[in-house]
mmCIF file of C-alpha atoms in Angstrom:
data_model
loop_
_atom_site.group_PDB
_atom_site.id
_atom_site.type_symbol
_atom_site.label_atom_id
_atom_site.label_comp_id
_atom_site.label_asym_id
_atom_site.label_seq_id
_atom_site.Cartn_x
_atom_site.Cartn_y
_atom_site.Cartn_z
ATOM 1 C CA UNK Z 1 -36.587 40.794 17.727
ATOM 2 C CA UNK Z 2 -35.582 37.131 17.392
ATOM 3 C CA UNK Z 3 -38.755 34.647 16.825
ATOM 4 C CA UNK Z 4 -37.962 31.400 18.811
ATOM 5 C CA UNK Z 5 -41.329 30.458 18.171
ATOM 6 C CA UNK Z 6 -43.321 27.815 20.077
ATOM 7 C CA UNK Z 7 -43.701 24.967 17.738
ATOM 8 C CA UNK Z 8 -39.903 23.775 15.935
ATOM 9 C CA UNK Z 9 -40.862 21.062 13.586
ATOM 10 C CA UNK Z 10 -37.867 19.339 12.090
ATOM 11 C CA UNK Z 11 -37.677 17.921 8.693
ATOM 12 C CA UNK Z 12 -37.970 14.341 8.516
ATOM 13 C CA UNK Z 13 -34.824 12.718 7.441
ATOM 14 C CA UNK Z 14 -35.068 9.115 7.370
ATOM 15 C CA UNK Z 15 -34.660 6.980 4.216
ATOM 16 C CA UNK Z 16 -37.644 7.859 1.675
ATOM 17 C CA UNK Z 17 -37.908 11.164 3.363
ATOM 18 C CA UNK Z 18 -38.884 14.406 0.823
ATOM 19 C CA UNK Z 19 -38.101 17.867 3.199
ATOM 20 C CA UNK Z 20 -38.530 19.884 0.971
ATOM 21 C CA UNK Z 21 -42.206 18.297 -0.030
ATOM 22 C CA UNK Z 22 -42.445 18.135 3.884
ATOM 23 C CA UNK Z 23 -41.840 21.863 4.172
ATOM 24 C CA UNK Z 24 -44.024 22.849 1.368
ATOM 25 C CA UNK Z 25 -46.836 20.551 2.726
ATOM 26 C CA UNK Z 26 -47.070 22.096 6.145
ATOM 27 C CA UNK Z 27 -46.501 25.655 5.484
ATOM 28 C CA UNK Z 28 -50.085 26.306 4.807
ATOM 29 C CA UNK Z 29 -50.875 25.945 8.483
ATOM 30 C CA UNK Z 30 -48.260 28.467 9.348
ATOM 31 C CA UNK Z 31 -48.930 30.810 12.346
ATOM 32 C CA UNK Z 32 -46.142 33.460 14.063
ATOM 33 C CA UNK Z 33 -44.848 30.448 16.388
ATOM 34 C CA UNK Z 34 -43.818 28.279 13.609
ATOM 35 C CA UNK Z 35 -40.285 27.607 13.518
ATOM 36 C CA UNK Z 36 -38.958 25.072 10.617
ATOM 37 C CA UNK Z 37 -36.023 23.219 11.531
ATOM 38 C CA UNK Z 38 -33.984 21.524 8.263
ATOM 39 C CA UNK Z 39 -32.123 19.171 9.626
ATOM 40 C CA UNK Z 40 -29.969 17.038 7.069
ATOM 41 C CA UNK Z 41 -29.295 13.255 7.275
ATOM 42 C CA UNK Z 42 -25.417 12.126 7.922
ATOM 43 C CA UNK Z 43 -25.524 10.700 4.272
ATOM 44 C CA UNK Z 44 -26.496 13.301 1.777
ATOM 45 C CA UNK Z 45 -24.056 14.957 0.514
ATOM 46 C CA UNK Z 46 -23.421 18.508 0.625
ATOM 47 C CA UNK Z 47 -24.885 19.719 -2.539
ATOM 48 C CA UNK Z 48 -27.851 17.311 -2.191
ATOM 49 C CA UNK Z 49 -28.317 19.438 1.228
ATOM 50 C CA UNK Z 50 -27.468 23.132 -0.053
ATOM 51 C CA UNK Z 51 -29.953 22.403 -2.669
ATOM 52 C CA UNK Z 52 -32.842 21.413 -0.760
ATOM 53 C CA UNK Z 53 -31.531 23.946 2.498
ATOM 54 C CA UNK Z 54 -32.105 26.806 -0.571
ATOM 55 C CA UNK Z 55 -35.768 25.295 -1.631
ATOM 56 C CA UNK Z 56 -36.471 25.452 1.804
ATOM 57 C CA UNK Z 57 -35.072 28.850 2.504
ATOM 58 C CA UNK Z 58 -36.986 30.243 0.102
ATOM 59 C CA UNK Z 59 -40.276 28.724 0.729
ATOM 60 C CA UNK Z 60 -39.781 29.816 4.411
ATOM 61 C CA UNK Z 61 -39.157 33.689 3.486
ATOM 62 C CA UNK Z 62 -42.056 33.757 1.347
ATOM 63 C CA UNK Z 63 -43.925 32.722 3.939
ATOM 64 C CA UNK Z 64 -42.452 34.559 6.765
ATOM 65 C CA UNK Z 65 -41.628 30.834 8.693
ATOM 66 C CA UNK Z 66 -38.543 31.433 10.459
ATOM 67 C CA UNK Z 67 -35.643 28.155 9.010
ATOM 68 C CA UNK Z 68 -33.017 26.924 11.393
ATOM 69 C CA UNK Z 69 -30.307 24.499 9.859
ATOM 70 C CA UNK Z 70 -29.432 21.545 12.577
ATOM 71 C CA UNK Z 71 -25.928 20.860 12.845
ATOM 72 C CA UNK Z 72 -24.362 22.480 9.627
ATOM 73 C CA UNK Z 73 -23.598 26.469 10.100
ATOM 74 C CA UNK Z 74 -21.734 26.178 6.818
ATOM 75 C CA UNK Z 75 -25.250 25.278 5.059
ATOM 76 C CA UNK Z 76 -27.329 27.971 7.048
ATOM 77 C CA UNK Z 77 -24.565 30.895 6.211
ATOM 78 C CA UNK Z 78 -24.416 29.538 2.582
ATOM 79 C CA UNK Z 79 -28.612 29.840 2.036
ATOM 80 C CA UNK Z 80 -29.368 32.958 4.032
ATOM 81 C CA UNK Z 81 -31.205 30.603 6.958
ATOM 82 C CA UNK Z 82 -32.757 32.448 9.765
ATOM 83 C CA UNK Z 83 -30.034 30.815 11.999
ATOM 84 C CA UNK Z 84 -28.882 27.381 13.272
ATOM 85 C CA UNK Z 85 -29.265 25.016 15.697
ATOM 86 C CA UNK Z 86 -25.515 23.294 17.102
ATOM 87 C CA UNK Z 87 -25.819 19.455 18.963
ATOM 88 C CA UNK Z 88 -23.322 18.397 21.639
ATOM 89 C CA UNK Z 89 -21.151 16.794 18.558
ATOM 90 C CA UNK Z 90 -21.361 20.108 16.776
ATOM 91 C CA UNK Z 91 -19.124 23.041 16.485
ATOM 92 C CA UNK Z 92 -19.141 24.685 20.036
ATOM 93 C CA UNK Z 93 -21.741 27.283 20.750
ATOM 94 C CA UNK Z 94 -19.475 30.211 20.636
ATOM 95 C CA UNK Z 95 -17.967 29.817 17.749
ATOM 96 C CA UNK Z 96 -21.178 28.648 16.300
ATOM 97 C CA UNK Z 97 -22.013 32.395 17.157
ATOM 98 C CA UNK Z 98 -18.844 34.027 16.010
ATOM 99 C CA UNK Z 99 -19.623 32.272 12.090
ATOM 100 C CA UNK Z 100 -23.397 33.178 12.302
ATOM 101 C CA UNK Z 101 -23.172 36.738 13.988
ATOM 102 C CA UNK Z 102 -25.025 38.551 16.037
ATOM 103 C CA UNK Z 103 -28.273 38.680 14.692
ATOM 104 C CA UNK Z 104 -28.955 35.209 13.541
ATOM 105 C CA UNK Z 105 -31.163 32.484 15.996
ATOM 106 C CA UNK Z 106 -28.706 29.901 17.171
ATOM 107 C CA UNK Z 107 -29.915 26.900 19.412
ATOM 108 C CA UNK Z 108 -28.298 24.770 21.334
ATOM 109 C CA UNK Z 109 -28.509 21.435 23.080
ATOM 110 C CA UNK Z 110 -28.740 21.069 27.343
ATOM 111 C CA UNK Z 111 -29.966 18.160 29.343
ATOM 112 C CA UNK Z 112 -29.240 20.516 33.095
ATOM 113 C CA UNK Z 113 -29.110 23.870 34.032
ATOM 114 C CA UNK Z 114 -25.528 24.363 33.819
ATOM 115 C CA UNK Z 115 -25.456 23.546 30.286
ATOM 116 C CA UNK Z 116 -28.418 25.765 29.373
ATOM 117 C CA UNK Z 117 -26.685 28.333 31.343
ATOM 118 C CA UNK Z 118 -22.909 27.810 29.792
ATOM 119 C CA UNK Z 119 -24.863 27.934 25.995
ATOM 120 C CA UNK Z 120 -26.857 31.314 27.060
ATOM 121 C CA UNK Z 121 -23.178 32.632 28.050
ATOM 122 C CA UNK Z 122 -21.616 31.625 24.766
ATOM 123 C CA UNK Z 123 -24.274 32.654 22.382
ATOM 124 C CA UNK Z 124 -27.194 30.872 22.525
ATOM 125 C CA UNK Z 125 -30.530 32.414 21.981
ATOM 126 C CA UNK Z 126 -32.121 29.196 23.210
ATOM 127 C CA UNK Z 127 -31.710 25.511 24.407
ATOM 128 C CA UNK Z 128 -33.318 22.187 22.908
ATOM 129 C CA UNK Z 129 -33.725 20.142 26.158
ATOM 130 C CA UNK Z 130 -34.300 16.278 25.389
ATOM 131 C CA UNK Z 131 -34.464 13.721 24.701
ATOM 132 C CA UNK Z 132 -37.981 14.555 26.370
ATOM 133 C CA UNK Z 133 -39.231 11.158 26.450
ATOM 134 C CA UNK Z 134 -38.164 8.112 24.352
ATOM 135 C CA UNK Z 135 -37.642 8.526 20.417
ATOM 136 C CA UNK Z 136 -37.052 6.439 17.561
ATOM 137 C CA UNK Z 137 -36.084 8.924 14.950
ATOM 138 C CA UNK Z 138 -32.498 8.933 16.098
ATOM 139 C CA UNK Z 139 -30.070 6.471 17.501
ATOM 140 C CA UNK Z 140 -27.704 6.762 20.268
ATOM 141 C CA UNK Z 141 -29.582 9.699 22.828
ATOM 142 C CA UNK Z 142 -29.461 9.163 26.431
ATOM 143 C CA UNK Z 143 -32.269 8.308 28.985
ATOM 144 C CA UNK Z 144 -35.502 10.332 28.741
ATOM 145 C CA UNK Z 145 -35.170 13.805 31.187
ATOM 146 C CA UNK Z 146 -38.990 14.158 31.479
ATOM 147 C CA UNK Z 147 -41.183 17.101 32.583
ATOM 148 C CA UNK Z 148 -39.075 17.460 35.520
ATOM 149 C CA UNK Z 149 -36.298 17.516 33.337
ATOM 150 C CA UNK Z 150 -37.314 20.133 31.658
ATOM 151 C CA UNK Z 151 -38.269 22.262 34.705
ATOM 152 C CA UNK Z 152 -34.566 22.363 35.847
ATOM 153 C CA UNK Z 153 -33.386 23.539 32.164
ATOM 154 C CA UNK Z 154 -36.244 26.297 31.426
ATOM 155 C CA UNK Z 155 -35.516 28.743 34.840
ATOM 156 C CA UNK Z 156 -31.872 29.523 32.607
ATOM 157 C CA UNK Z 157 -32.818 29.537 28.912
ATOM 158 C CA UNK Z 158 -35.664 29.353 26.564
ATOM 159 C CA UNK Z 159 -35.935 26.335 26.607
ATOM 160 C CA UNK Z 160 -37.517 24.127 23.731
ATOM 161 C CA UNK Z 161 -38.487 20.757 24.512
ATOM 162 C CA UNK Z 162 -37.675 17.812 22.182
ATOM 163 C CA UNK Z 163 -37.622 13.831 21.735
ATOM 164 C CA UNK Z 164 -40.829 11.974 21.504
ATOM 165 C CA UNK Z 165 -42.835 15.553 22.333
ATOM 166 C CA UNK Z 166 -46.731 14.371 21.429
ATOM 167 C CA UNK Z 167 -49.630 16.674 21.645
ATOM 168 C CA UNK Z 168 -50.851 14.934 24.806
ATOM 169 C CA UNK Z 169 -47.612 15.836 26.010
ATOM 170 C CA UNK Z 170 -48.176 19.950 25.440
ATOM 171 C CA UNK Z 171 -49.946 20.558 28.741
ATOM 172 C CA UNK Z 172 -47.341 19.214 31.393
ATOM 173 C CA UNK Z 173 -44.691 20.763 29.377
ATOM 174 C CA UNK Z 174 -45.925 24.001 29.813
ATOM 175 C CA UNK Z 175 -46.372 23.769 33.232
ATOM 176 C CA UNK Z 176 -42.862 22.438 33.103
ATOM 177 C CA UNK Z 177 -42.069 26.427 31.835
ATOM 178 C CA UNK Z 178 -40.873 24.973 28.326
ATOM 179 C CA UNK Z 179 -40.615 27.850 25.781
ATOM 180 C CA UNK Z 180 -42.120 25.460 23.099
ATOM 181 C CA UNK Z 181 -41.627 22.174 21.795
ATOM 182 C CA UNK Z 182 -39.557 20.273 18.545
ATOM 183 C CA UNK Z 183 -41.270 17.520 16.695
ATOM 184 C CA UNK Z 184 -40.511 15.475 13.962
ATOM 185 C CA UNK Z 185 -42.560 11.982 14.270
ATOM 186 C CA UNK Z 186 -45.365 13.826 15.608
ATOM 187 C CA UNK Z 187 -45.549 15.768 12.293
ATOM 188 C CA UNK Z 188 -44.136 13.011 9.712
ATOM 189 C CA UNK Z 189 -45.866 10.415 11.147
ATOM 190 C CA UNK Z 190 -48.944 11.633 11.310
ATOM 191 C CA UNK Z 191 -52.027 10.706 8.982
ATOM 192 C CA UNK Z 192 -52.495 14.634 8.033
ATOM 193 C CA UNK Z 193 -49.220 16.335 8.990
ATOM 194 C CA UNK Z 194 -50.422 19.650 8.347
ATOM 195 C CA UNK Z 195 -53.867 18.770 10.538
ATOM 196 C CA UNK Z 196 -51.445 17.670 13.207
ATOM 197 C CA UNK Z 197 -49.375 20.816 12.947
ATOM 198 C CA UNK Z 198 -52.537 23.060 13.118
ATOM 199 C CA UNK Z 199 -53.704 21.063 16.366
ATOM 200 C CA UNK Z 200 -49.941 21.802 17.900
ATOM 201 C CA UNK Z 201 -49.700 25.478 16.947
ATOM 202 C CA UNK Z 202 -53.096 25.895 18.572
ATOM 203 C CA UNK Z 203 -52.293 23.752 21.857
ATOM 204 C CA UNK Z 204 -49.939 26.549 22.363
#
């Protein structure tokens, strides 16, 4: 059985940023619905992120944390990851499938039904539906969707909410029927990420 997990964290990658540090950091306040998501800056270069996606692979299995790689399916296949998660810029969702096989996680990204429903079709185990509300760890997203945003995605996928996701934000969320949420601020940000993480993992 394939563990989406409630709580995706992704790994900080803004200048300065350590994720394999980050990773090692938080998994001490690993529960089951921890789901580590290693997502890679557009600069590094690809040994740079095979090196740290096989740290991080391995600190994941010996801790039974699931690891998705964001946008690079070459990188997850090359370290063994748990499976990937494909953006709308990525390679499409069923070919993203064909590459990972059938019994790999692969996520993928939806902002209305039809898109959650056209990912399910073509391989997707679940859909990141965002941005929730407004971000500033990456440039370029489109308007907030909101609760009620979410609502209209989660009735045709799991659907995992992400963009700005706080934990004041957990309660409306679920009654929106998100699957779970994605962080990355909430986590990096915080003053004691692996406190923060805790208080997440148990608001769910």
């Amino acid at each position: 059985m394939l563990m989406l997990g409630r709580v995706h964290v992704i790994t900080d990658s803004r200048p300065g940023a350590d994720p394999v540090e980050q990773v090692r950091a938080l998994l001490p306040a690993a529960t089951p619905d921890l789901v580590i998501q290693f997502r890679p800056a557009d600069d590094w270069t690809d040994r740079f992120v095979y090196q740290a996606g096989l740290e991080i692979a391995e600190l994941c299995r010996t801790t039974g944390v699931p690891l998705l790689i964001n946008d690079r399916i070459d990188i997850a296949m090359a370290v063994d990851a748990d499976g990937a998660h494909v953006g709308a810029e990525d390679l499409p969702v069923a070919v993203a499938r064909r590459l990972l096989g059938p019994g790999k996680i692969l996520g993928a990204t939806a902002r209305c039904g039809d898109q959650a429903q056209r990912a399910v079709k073509d391989g997707a185990d679940y859909v990141g539906a965002g941005p929730c509300y407004r971000t500033s760890t990456k440039d370029g997203l489109p308007p907030p969707i909101g609760p009620s945003g979410i609502a209209q995605v989660a009735p045709h996928a799991p659907t995992i909410a992400i963009g700005g996701v706080t934990l004041s934000h957990v309660p409306e969320l679920k009654r929106s029927g998100a699957h779970g949420i994605a962080v990355i601020a909430a986590i990096a940000d915080a003053p004691a990420p692996s406190k923060a993480l805790a208080e997440l993992l148990a608001a769910w």
